[in-house]
Short mmCIF file of C-alpha atoms in Angstrom, two decimals:
data_model
loop_
_atom_site.label_atom_id
_atom_site.label_comp_id
_atom_site.label_asym_id
_atom_site.label_seq_id
_atom_site.Cartn_x
_atom_site.Cartn_y
_atom_site.Cartn_z
CA UNK A 1 0.00 0.00 0.00
CA UNK A 2 1.40 3.38 -1.00
CA UNK A 3 1.87 6.33 1.33
CA UNK A 4 -0.87 8.18 -0.57
CA UNK A 5 -3.32 5.35 0.04
CA UNK A 6 -2.45 5.16 3.73
CA UNK A 7 -3.04 8.91 4.08
CA UNK A 8 -6.51 8.73 2.51
CA UNK A 9 -9.45 8.19 4.84
CA UNK A 10 -11.14 4.79 4.67
CA UNK A 11 -14.91 4.28 4.54
CA UNK A 12 -16.59 0.94 5.19
CA UNK A 13 -20.03 0.61 3.58
CA UNK A 14 -22.33 -2.40 3.99
CA UNK A 15 -25.21 -3.15 1.67
CA UNK A 16 -23.20 -1.37 -1.02
CA UNK A 17 -24.17 -3.45 -4.07
CA UNK A 18 -27.30 -1.43 -4.84
CA UNK A 19 -29.58 1.31 -3.56
CA UNK A 20 -28.69 3.68 -0.75
CA UNK A 21 -25.48 1.81 0.11
CA UNK A 22 -24.11 2.06 -3.42
CA UNK A 23 -24.94 5.76 -3.52
CA UNK A 24 -23.21 6.29 -0.17
CA UNK A 25 -20.13 4.56 -1.56
CA UNK A 26 -20.20 6.83 -4.63
CA UNK A 27 -20.26 9.90 -2.39
CA UNK A 28 -17.31 8.57 -0.39
CA UNK A 29 -15.33 7.95 -3.58
CA UNK A 30 -16.14 11.44 -4.84
CA UNK A 31 -14.69 12.78 -1.57
CA UNK A 32 -11.47 10.86 -2.17
CA UNK A 33 -12.03 8.15 0.42
CA UNK A 34 -10.75 4.61 -0.06
CA UNK A 35 -13.50 2.05 0.30
CA UNK A 36 -14.18 -1.36 1.76
CA UNK A 37 -17.64 -2.36 0.56
CA UNK A 38 -19.70 -5.41 1.38
CA UNK A 39 -22.95 -7.11 0.44
CA UNK A 40 -24.32 -10.64 0.39
CA UNK A 41 -24.54 -10.83 -3.42
CA UNK A 42 -22.10 -10.90 -6.36
CA UNK A 43 -23.24 -7.45 -7.55
CA UNK A 44 -20.89 -5.94 -4.96
CA UNK A 45 -18.00 -6.71 -7.35
CA UNK A 46 -19.73 -4.78 -10.13
CA UNK A 47 -20.15 -1.84 -7.75
CA UNK A 48 -16.45 -2.00 -6.89
CA UNK A 49 -15.46 -1.90 -10.56
CA UNK A 50 -17.52 1.25 -11.05
CA UNK A 51 -16.18 2.93 -7.91
CA UNK A 52 -12.55 2.30 -8.84
CA UNK A 53 -13.00 4.66 -11.79
CA UNK A 54 -12.97 7.48 -9.23
CA UNK A 55 -9.29 6.79 -8.63
CA UNK A 56 -9.61 5.49 -5.07
CA UNK A 57 -8.78 2.05 -3.74
CA UNK A 58 -11.84 -0.17 -3.45
CA UNK A 59 -11.94 -3.60 -1.83
CA UNK A 60 -15.15 -5.61 -2.13
CA UNK A 61 -16.32 -8.51 0.02
CA UNK A 62 -19.27 -10.76 -0.73
CA UNK A 63 -20.25 -12.07 2.68
CA UNK A 64 -23.28 -12.94 4.78
CA UNK A 65 -23.70 -9.87 6.97
CA UNK A 66 -26.38 -11.59 9.05
CA UNK A 67 -23.73 -13.67 10.82
CA UNK A 68 -20.83 -12.77 13.09
CA UNK A 69 -18.65 -15.03 10.92
CA UNK A 70 -19.60 -13.03 7.84
CA UNK A 71 -18.81 -9.76 9.59
CA UNK A 72 -15.49 -11.20 10.78
CA UNK A 73 -14.64 -12.06 7.16
CA UNK A 74 -15.32 -8.44 6.23
CA UNK A 75 -13.24 -7.04 9.08
CA UNK A 76 -10.34 -9.34 8.21
CA UNK A 77 -10.02 -7.46 4.92
CA UNK A 78 -9.11 -4.30 6.82
CA UNK A 79 -5.75 -5.87 7.63
CA UNK A 80 -5.38 -3.53 10.60
CA UNK A 81 -6.21 -0.34 8.69
CA UNK A 82 -8.47 1.96 10.76
CA UNK A 83 -11.96 2.87 9.56
CA UNK A 84 -12.63 6.60 9.48
CA UNK A 85 -16.29 6.40 8.41
CA UNK A 86 -18.60 3.43 8.98
CA UNK A 87 -21.84 3.25 7.05
CA UNK A 88 -23.88 0.48 8.72
CA UNK A 89 -26.43 0.29 5.95
CA UNK A 90 -27.11 -3.38 5.14
CA UNK A 91 -30.71 -4.38 5.72
CA UNK A 92 -33.54 -6.66 4.68
CA UNK A 93 -37.28 -6.18 4.54
CA UNK A 94 -40.09 -8.72 4.61
CA UNK A 95 -43.72 -8.30 3.73
CA UNK A 96 -46.92 -10.22 4.52
CA UNK A 97 -48.40 -11.04 7.92
CA UNK A 98 -46.00 -12.31 10.55
CA UNK A 99 -47.76 -15.67 10.96
CA UNK A 100 -47.74 -16.16 7.18
CA UNK A 101 -43.99 -15.67 6.92
CA UNK A 102 -41.46 -18.46 7.07
CA UNK A 103 -39.74 -18.00 10.41
CA UNK A 104 -36.31 -18.51 8.86
CA UNK A 105 -37.01 -15.54 6.58
CA UNK A 106 -38.12 -13.41 9.53
CA UNK A 107 -35.03 -14.41 11.47
CA UNK A 108 -32.82 -13.48 8.52
CA UNK A 109 -34.26 -9.96 8.67
CA UNK A 110 -33.54 -9.81 12.40
CA UNK A 111 -30.02 -11.14 12.02
CA UNK A 112 -29.15 -8.87 9.10
CA UNK A 113 -30.69 -5.68 10.42
CA UNK A 114 -29.73 -6.15 14.06
CA UNK A 115 -27.26 -8.91 14.96
CA UNK A 116 -24.80 -8.34 12.13
CA UNK A 117 -25.17 -4.58 12.24
CA UNK A 118 -24.60 -4.31 15.99
CA UNK A 119 -21.65 -6.68 15.89
CA UNK A 120 -20.02 -4.61 13.14
CA UNK A 121 -20.61 -1.38 15.05
CA UNK A 122 -19.29 -2.93 18.26
CA UNK A 123 -16.04 -3.98 16.57
CA UNK A 124 -15.42 -0.86 14.47
CA UNK A 125 -16.85 1.57 17.02
CA UNK A 126 -14.63 0.13 19.74
CA UNK A 127 -11.56 0.79 17.63
CA UNK A 128 -12.76 4.31 16.86
CA UNK A 129 -13.20 5.05 20.56
CA UNK A 130 -9.72 3.81 21.33
CA UNK A 131 -8.34 6.13 18.66
CA UNK A 132 -10.54 9.02 19.75
CA UNK A 133 -11.96 9.69 16.29
CA UNK A 134 -14.44 8.30 13.80
CA UNK A 135 -17.87 8.73 12.25
CA UNK A 136 -20.72 6.21 12.16
CA UNK A 137 -23.92 6.39 10.09
CA UNK A 138 -26.66 3.88 10.91
CA UNK A 139 -29.48 3.45 8.39
CA UNK A 140 -32.69 3.41 10.39
CA UNK A 141 -36.04 4.44 8.91
CA UNK A 142 -39.13 6.50 9.54
CA UNK A 143 -40.77 3.05 9.52
CA UNK A 144 -39.33 2.75 13.02
CA UNK A 145 -41.91 5.25 14.23
CA UNK A 146 -44.83 3.14 12.97
CA UNK A 147 -46.22 -0.22 14.14
CA UNK A 148 -45.88 -1.91 10.77
CA UNK A 149 -48.88 -4.12 10.13
CA UNK A 150 -47.76 -6.58 7.41
CA UNK A 151 -44.20 -5.31 7.94
CA UNK A 152 -44.04 -6.07 11.66
CA UNK A 153 -40.53 -7.55 11.86
CA UNK A 154 -38.94 -4.99 9.54
CA UNK A 155 -40.48 -1.97 11.26
CA UNK A 156 -39.57 -3.43 14.63
CA UNK A 157 -35.91 -3.69 13.62
CA UNK A 158 -35.90 -0.10 12.41
CA UNK A 159 -37.47 1.08 15.68
CA UNK A 160 -34.60 -0.64 17.46
CA UNK A 161 -31.96 0.91 15.19
CA UNK A 162 -33.40 4.42 15.52
CA UNK A 163 -33.37 4.13 19.31
CA UNK A 164 -29.98 2.42 19.42
CA UNK A 165 -28.33 5.08 17.26
CA UNK A 166 -29.32 7.91 19.57
CA UNK A 167 -28.39 5.95 22.67
CA UNK A 168 -24.95 5.14 21.26
CA UNK A 169 -24.50 8.75 20.17
CA UNK A 170 -25.05 9.86 23.76
CA UNK A 171 -22.71 7.21 25.14
CA UNK A 172 -19.95 8.38 22.79
CA UNK A 173 -20.25 12.11 23.31
CA UNK A 174 -16.92 13.72 24.16
CA UNK A 175 -15.01 10.69 22.77
CA UNK A 176 -14.33 12.10 19.30
CA UNK A 177 -16.71 9.56 17.73
CA UNK A 178 -20.02 10.73 16.27
CA UNK A 179 -23.10 8.62 15.50
CA UNK A 180 -25.72 9.73 12.98
CA UNK A 181 -28.99 8.03 12.08
CA UNK A 182 -30.36 8.17 8.53
CA UNK A 183 -34.13 7.74 8.53
CA UNK A 184 -35.46 7.50 4.98
CA UNK A 185 -38.98 6.78 3.89
CA UNK A 186 -39.90 4.43 1.05
CA UNK A 187 -36.95 4.53 -1.34
CA UNK A 188 -36.60 3.17 -4.88
CA UNK A 189 -34.37 0.20 -4.11
CA UNK A 190 -34.59 -3.58 -4.51
CA UNK A 191 -35.80 -3.98 -0.93
CA UNK A 192 -39.46 -4.23 -2.00
CA UNK A 193 -38.80 -6.99 -4.55
CA UNK A 194 -36.56 -8.90 -2.14
CA UNK A 195 -39.13 -8.51 0.62
CA UNK A 196 -41.95 -9.86 -1.59
CA UNK A 197 -43.84 -6.57 -1.33
CA UNK A 198 -44.45 -5.65 -4.97
CA UNK A 199 -48.14 -6.59 -4.68
CA UNK A 200 -48.80 -3.85 -2.10
CA UNK A 201 -49.80 -0.19 -2.51
CA UNK A 202 -46.48 0.78 -0.92
CA UNK A 203 -44.57 -1.44 -3.32
CA UNK A 204 -46.28 0.12 -6.33
CA UNK A 205 -46.20 3.78 -5.19
CA UNK A 206 -43.60 6.36 -6.31
CA UNK A 207 -40.54 6.36 -4.06
CA UNK A 208 -37.62 8.56 -3.13
CA UNK A 209 -34.41 8.56 -5.19
CA UNK A 210 -31.69 6.62 -3.32
CA UNK A 211 -29.08 9.17 -4.47
CA UNK A 212 -31.01 11.96 -2.73
CA UNK A 213 -31.45 9.87 0.41
CA UNK A 214 -27.77 8.96 0.50
CA UNK A 215 -26.69 12.59 0.18
CA UNK A 216 -28.79 13.55 3.20
CA UNK A 217 -27.16 10.77 5.23
CA UNK A 218 -23.66 11.51 4.01
CA UNK A 219 -23.93 15.19 4.87
CA UNK A 220 -25.28 14.34 8.33
CA UNK A 221 -22.33 12.02 8.93
CA UNK A 222 -19.77 14.57 7.77
CA UNK A 223 -21.35 17.31 9.89
CA UNK A 224 -21.74 15.06 12.94
CA UNK A 225 -25.52 15.53 13.09
CA UNK A 226 -27.61 13.13 15.13
CA UNK A 227 -30.49 12.53 12.76
CA UNK A 228 -31.21 12.85 9.08
CA UNK A 229 -34.75 12.43 7.76
CA UNK A 230 -34.72 12.63 3.97
CA UNK A 231 -37.47 14.60 2.22
CA UNK A 232 -40.02 17.02 3.62
CA UNK A 233 -42.88 14.49 3.33
CA UNK A 234 -40.95 12.06 5.52
CA UNK A 235 -40.17 14.81 8.01
CA UNK A 236 -43.90 15.58 8.29
CA UNK A 237 -44.76 11.88 8.54
CA UNK A 238 -42.24 11.27 11.32
CA UNK A 239 -43.51 14.29 13.25
CA UNK A 240 -47.12 13.14 12.93
CA UNK A 241 -46.18 9.62 14.01
CA UNK A 242 -45.06 10.96 17.36
CA UNK A 243 -48.54 12.30 18.15
CA UNK A 244 -50.73 9.67 16.46
CA UNK A 245 -52.10 6.68 18.44
CA UNK A 246 -50.29 3.43 17.71
CA UNK A 247 -53.50 1.67 16.66
CA UNK A 248 -54.18 4.34 14.06
CA UNK A 249 -50.64 4.10 12.72
CA UNK A 250 -50.90 0.31 12.46
CA UNK A 251 -54.14 0.58 10.49
CA UNK A 252 -52.60 3.16 8.15
CA UNK A 253 -49.64 0.89 7.51
CA UNK A 254 -52.00 -2.01 6.86
CA UNK A 255 -53.57 -0.06 3.99
CA UNK A 256 -50.12 0.49 2.48
CA UNK A 257 -48.53 -2.91 3.09
CA UNK A 258 -51.31 -5.51 2.94
CA UNK A 259 -50.58 -7.86 0.03
CA UNK A 260 -52.89 -8.70 -2.84
CA UNK A 261 -53.02 -5.37 -4.67
CA UNK A 262 -50.93 -6.22 -7.69
#
C-alpha cells in the first residue's frame, strides 16, 4: 500500500451493491475516500469496478452480513487499517403477515438488520473510541416510528436501530466519535422486490431517489448531526407519528402494506 493510500481516509459501507449503500459509496469515492464495501450478493464486485474509476482504492467482500462469521470475514479485509467512516447500511425487509412468513425468513431480517449490524458497530466503534476519532452512520427508517402491520418484523428492527443510534451517540459524546442516524422513507431500491412486497400499494407507489437519500445521510455524517430524515414528506410523517395513536398508525400501515393489490 502506497503512502498516498495510507493517508486517505477509509470508509466501510455495507449493503453497497445497490440502492442507498451504493450511492453512499459513490459519495465517499467522490470525496477521495478509499472504500471497503460489502454485500451478500455478487453485484458488490460490479459496484467496486464502477467505484474504482474514481481513482480510489476499493476492496469488495461478498459475505453474509447476518452472521458474526460473515462480519469477521469483512473485518479481516481491513488488515489492521483503521476505519474513518462506517456506514452500517445493510438491511432486509419482509412483507406479509407475521404468521404467514417463514420464520427462517423473519429471522434473517432480524439477524441482518440487528445482529450483524450491531456486531459490526461494536467492533469498528470500539476501535474508533480507542483512537478518539471516527464517524458512524446507521441506516434506520421513519418506519421505526410506525407499528408496521404486514411489515411487523422490519419496522420493529428499524425502531430498534433508531433508538440504538441515539443511545450510542449519547454514550460516545466527548469521545471524538459521532453517530448519525439516517431515517429515509420508502426509497426506490430492490428492498421491496426482495421482501416480496411488490403486490402492495407501498410497493407500487412512487418512491424517493436513493441518491437523494444517500446525500442527506452523508452530509449528516460529515457534519456530525444526530439525525437525518430525507425529504419534507418524511419529516412531516415522522412528526405526525409521534402524536398519532399506535393503533391508528398500524391501520394506516396495513392499507399500504397488505398484500394482494398487484
